Each structure stands twice: as C-alpha cells, then as structure tokens.
PDB file of C-alpha atoms in Angstrom:
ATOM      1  CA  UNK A   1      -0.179  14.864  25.292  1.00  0.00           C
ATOM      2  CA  UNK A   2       0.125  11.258  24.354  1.00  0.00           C
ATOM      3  CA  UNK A   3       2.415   9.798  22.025  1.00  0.00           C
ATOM      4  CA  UNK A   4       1.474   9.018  18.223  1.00  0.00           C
ATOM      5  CA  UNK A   5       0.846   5.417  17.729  1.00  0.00           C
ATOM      6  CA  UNK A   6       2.630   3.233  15.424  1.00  0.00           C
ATOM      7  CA  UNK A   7       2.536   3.742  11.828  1.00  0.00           C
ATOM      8  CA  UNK A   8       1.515   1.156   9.207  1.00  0.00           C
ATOM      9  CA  UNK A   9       1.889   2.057   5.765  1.00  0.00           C
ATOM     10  CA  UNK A  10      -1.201   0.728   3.425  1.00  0.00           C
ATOM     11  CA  UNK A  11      -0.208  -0.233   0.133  1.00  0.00           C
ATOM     12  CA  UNK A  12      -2.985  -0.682  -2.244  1.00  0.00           C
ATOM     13  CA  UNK A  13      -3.168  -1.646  -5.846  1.00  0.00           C
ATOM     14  CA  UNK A  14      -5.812  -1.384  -8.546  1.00  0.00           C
ATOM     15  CA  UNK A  15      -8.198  -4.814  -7.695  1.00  0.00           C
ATOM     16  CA  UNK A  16     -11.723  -5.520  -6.222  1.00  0.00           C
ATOM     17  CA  UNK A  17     -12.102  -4.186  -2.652  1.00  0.00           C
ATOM     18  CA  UNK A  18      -9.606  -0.977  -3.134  1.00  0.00           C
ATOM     19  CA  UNK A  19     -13.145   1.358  -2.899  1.00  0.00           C
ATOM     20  CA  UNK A  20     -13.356  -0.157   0.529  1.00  0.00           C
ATOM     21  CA  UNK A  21      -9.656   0.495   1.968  1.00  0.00           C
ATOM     22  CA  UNK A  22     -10.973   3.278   3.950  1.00  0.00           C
ATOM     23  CA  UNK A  23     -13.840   1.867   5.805  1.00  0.00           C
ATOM     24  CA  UNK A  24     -12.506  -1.848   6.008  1.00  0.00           C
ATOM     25  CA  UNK A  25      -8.750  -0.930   6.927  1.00  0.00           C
ATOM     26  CA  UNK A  26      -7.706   2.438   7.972  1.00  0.00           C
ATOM     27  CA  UNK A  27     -10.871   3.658   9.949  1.00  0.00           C
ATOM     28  CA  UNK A  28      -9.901   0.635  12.166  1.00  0.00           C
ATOM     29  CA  UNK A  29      -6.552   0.970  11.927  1.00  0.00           C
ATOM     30  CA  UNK A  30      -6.805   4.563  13.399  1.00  0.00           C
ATOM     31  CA  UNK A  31      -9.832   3.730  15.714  1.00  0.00           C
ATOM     32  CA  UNK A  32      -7.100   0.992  17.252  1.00  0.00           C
ATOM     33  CA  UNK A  33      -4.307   4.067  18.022  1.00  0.00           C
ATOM     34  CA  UNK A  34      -2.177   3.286  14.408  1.00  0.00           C
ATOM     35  CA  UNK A  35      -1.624   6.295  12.223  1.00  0.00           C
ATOM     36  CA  UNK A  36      -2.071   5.181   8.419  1.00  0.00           C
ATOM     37  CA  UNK A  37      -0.391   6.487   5.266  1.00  0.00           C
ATOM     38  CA  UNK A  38      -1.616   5.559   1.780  1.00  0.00           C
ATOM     39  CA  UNK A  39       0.146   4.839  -0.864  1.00  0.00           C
ATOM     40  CA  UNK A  40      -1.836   3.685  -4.084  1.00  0.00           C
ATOM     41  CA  UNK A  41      -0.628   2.434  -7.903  1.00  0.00           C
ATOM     42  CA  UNK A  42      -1.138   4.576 -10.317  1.00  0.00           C
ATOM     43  CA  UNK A  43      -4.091   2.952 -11.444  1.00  0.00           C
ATOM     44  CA  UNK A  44      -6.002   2.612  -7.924  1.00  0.00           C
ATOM     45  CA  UNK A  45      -5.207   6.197  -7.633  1.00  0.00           C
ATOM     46  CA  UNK A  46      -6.994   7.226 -11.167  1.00  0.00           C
ATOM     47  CA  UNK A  47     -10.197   4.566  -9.570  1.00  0.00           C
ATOM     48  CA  UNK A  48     -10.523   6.425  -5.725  1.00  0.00           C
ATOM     49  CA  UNK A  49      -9.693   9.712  -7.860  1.00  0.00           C
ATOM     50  CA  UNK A  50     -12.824   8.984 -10.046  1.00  0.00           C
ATOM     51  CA  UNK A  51     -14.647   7.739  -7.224  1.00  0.00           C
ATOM     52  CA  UNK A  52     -14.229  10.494  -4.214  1.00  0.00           C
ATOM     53  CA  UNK A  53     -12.353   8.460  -2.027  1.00  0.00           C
ATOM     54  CA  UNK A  54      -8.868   9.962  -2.635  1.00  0.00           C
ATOM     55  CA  UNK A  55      -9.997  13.102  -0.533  1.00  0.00           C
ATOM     56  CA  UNK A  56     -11.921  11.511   2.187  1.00  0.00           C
ATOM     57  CA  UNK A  57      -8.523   9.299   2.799  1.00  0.00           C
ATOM     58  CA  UNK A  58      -6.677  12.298   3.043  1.00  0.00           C
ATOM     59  CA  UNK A  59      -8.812  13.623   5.843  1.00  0.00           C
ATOM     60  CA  UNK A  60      -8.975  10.681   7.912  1.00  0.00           C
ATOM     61  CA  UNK A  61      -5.426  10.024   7.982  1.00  0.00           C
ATOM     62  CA  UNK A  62      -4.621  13.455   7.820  1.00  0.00           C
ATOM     63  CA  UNK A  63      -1.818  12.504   5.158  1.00  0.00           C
ATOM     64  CA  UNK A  64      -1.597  12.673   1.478  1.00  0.00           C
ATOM     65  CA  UNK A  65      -2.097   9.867  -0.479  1.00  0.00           C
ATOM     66  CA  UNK A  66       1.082   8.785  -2.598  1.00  0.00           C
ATOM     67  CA  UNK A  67       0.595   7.473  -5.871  1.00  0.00           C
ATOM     68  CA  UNK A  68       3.986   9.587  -7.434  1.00  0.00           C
ATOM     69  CA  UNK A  69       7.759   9.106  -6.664  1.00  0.00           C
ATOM     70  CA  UNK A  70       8.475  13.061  -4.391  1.00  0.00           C
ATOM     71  CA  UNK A  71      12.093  14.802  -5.862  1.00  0.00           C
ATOM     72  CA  UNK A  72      14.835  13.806  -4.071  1.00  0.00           C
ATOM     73  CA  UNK A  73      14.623  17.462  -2.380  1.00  0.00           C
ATOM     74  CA  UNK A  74      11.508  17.085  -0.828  1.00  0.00           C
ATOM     75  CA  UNK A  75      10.802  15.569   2.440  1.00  0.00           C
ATOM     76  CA  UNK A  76       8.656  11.999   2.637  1.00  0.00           C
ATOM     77  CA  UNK A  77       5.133  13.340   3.575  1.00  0.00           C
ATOM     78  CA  UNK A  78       4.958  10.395   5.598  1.00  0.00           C
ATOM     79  CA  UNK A  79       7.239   9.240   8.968  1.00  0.00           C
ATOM     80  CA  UNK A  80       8.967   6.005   8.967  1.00  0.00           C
ATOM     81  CA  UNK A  81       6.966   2.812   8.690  1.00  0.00           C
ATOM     82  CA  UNK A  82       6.604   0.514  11.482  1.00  0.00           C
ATOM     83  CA  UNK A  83       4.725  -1.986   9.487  1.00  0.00           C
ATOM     84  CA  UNK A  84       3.789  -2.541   5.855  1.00  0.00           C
ATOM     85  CA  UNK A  85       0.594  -3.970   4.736  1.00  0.00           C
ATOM     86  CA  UNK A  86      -0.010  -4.741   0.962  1.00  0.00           C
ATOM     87  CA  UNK A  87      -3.811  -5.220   0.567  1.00  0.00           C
ATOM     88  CA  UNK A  88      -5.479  -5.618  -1.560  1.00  0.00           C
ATOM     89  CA  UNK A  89      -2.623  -6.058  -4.533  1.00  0.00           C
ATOM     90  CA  UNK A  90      -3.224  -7.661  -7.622  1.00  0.00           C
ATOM     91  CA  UNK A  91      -1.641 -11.115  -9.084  1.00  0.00           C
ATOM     92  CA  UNK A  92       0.478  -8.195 -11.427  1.00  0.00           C
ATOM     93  CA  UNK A  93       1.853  -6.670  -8.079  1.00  0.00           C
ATOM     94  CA  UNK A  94       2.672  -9.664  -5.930  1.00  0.00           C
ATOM     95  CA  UNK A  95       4.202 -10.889  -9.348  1.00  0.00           C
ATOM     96  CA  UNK A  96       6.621  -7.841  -9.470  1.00  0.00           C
ATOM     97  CA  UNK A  97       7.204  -7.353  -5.627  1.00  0.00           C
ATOM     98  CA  UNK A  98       8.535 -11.191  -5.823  1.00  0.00           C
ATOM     99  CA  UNK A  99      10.648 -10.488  -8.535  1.00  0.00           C
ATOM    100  CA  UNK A 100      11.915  -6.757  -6.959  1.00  0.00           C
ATOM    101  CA  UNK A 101      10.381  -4.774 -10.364  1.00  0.00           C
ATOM    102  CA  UNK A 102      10.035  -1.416  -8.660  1.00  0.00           C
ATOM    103  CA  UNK A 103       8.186   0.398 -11.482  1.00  0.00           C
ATOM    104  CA  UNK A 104       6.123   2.865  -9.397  1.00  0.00           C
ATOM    105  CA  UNK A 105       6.240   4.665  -5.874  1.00  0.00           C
ATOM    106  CA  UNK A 106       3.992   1.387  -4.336  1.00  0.00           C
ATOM    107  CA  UNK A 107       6.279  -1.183  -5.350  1.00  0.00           C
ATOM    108  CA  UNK A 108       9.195   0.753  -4.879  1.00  0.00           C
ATOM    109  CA  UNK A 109       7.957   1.071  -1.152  1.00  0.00           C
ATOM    110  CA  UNK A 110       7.263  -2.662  -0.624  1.00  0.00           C
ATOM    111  CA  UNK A 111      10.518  -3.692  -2.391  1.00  0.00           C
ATOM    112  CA  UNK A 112      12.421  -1.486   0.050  1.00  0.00           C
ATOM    113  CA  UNK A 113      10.947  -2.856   2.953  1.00  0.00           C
ATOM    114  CA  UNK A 114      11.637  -6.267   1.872  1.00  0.00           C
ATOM    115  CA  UNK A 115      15.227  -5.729   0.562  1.00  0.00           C
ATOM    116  CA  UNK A 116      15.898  -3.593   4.263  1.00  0.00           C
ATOM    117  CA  UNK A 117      14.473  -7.120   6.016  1.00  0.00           C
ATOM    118  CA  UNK A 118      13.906  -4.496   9.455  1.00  0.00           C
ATOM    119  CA  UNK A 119      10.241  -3.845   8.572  1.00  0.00           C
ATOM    120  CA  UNK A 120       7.263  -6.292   8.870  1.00  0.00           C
ATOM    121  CA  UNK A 121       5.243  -6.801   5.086  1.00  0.00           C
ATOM    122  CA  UNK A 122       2.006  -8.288   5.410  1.00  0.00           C
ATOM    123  CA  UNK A 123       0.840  -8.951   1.421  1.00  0.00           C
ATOM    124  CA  UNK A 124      -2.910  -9.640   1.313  1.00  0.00           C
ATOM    125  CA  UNK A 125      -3.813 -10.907  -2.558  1.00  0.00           C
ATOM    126  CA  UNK A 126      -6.536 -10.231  -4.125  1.00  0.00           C
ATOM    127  CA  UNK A 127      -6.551 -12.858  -7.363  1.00  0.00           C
ATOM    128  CA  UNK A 128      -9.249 -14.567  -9.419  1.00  0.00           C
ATOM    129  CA  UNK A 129      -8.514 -18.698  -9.844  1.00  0.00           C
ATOM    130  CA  UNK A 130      -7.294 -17.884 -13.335  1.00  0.00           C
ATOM    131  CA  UNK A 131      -4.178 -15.759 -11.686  1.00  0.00           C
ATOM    132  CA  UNK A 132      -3.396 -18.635  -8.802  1.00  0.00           C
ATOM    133  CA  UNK A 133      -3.548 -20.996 -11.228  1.00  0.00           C
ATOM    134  CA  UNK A 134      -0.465 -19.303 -13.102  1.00  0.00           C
ATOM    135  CA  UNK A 135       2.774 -21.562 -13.208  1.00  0.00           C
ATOM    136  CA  UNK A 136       4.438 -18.659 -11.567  1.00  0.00           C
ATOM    137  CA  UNK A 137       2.063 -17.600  -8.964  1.00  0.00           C
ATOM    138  CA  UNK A 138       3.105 -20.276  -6.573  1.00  0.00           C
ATOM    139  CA  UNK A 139       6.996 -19.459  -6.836  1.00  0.00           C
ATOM    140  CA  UNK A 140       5.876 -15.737  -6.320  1.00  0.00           C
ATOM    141  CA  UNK A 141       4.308 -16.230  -3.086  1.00  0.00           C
ATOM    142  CA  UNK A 142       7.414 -18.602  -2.310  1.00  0.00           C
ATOM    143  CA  UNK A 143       9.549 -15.674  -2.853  1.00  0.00           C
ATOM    144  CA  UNK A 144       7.753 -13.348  -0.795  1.00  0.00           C
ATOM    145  CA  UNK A 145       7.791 -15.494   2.197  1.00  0.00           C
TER     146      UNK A 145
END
C-alpha cells in the first residue's frame, strides 16, 4: 500500500471559471498523486449546486465539499492541509482575505492559513479591469504577499 499524497485544499469563490474547478484543477491535481478537498463560498456552492458539479466533486475527491462552518463536536471531514490554493476568488474575497474578514467557512480557512504563516497560500484572482482598477485592490494584493 502506498502512502496518500499531499493534500492541497482548493478554495473557490463565486467568479467566472468556478464550473471548471473540477476538470481544470483537481482532476490534475489527483492525476499528479495530490488528494484535493473543496471548500466553496456560499455562493459558488448555490452555482455547482444548480449546475451538477457539487456531486461529481464529491466523487472524484472522494470528500465532501465544504461550503458551511462543522460544530465544534464534529471532526474536519478533511486532513490537514499541506498547501492552500485560492482560485478562482473574486476581487470581494481577495479584498476580505487581505483585510482577515472571516465571514464564511472559505475565508475563515484561508485567513487561518495565513495568520498560522506554516502553510503555503497560492491566491489566483479572478477580476474584471473595473475591480483592479479599485484604489484598494493594489494594497490588497500588497497585503497578501
């Protein structure tokens, strides 16, 4: 029996590209000996709920998908992260990560991570030139590196 590969955690947010998380990050992912857990915003949940996806995720990475804070009785339904990556996340995420606004189970992930400083966050944007043109955007991503 081999050992379980590392495990990269997939944080995805409600932008363009989220239908495509499966086939264009975590069939890869797996296919290159990572195991993948999903966690979504509440709002990309609701879109790969309405879509299908949420269950085909589920079976590839044999792992729920978290989208909902678990009671503090219940175990994480997924191991320890070796890596976090943040993609795609909207201008709205990236703008709360930066400023540590933990408001749901994705950000409250990502914010951990950062705040622990032992595991790797990779944040992949996924913005329009109206967002990066913000006043703020540019001290966000400052922040975050």
């Amino acid at each position: 029996m081999t050992e379980p590969g590392p495990f990269v955690g997939l944080v995805c947010s409600a932008v363009g590209g989220v239908e495509e998380i499966r086939e264009r990050f975590v069939v890869p992912a797996l296919d290159r000996g990572w195991r993948v857990g999903v966690t979504l915003t509440p709002i990309a949940a609701r879109w790969l709920e309405a879509n299908g996806e949420l269950p085909k995720l589920e079976e590839v990475t044999g792992l729920p998908i978290r989208a909902h804070p678990r009671f503090p009785w219940e175990e994480s339904p997924h191991p320890p992260t070796d890596c976090w990556v943040a993609a795609p996340v909207s201008a709205n995420t990236v703008a709360k990560l930066a400023l540590g606004i933990a408001d749901n189970q994705a950000l409250t992930q990502l914010c951990e991570a950062i705040g622990g400083r032992d595991t790797p966050v990779v944040v992949f944007p996924r913005v329009n030139a109206a967002h990066a043109g913000q006043p703020a955007w540019t001290t966000h991503l400052d922040a975050l590196r």
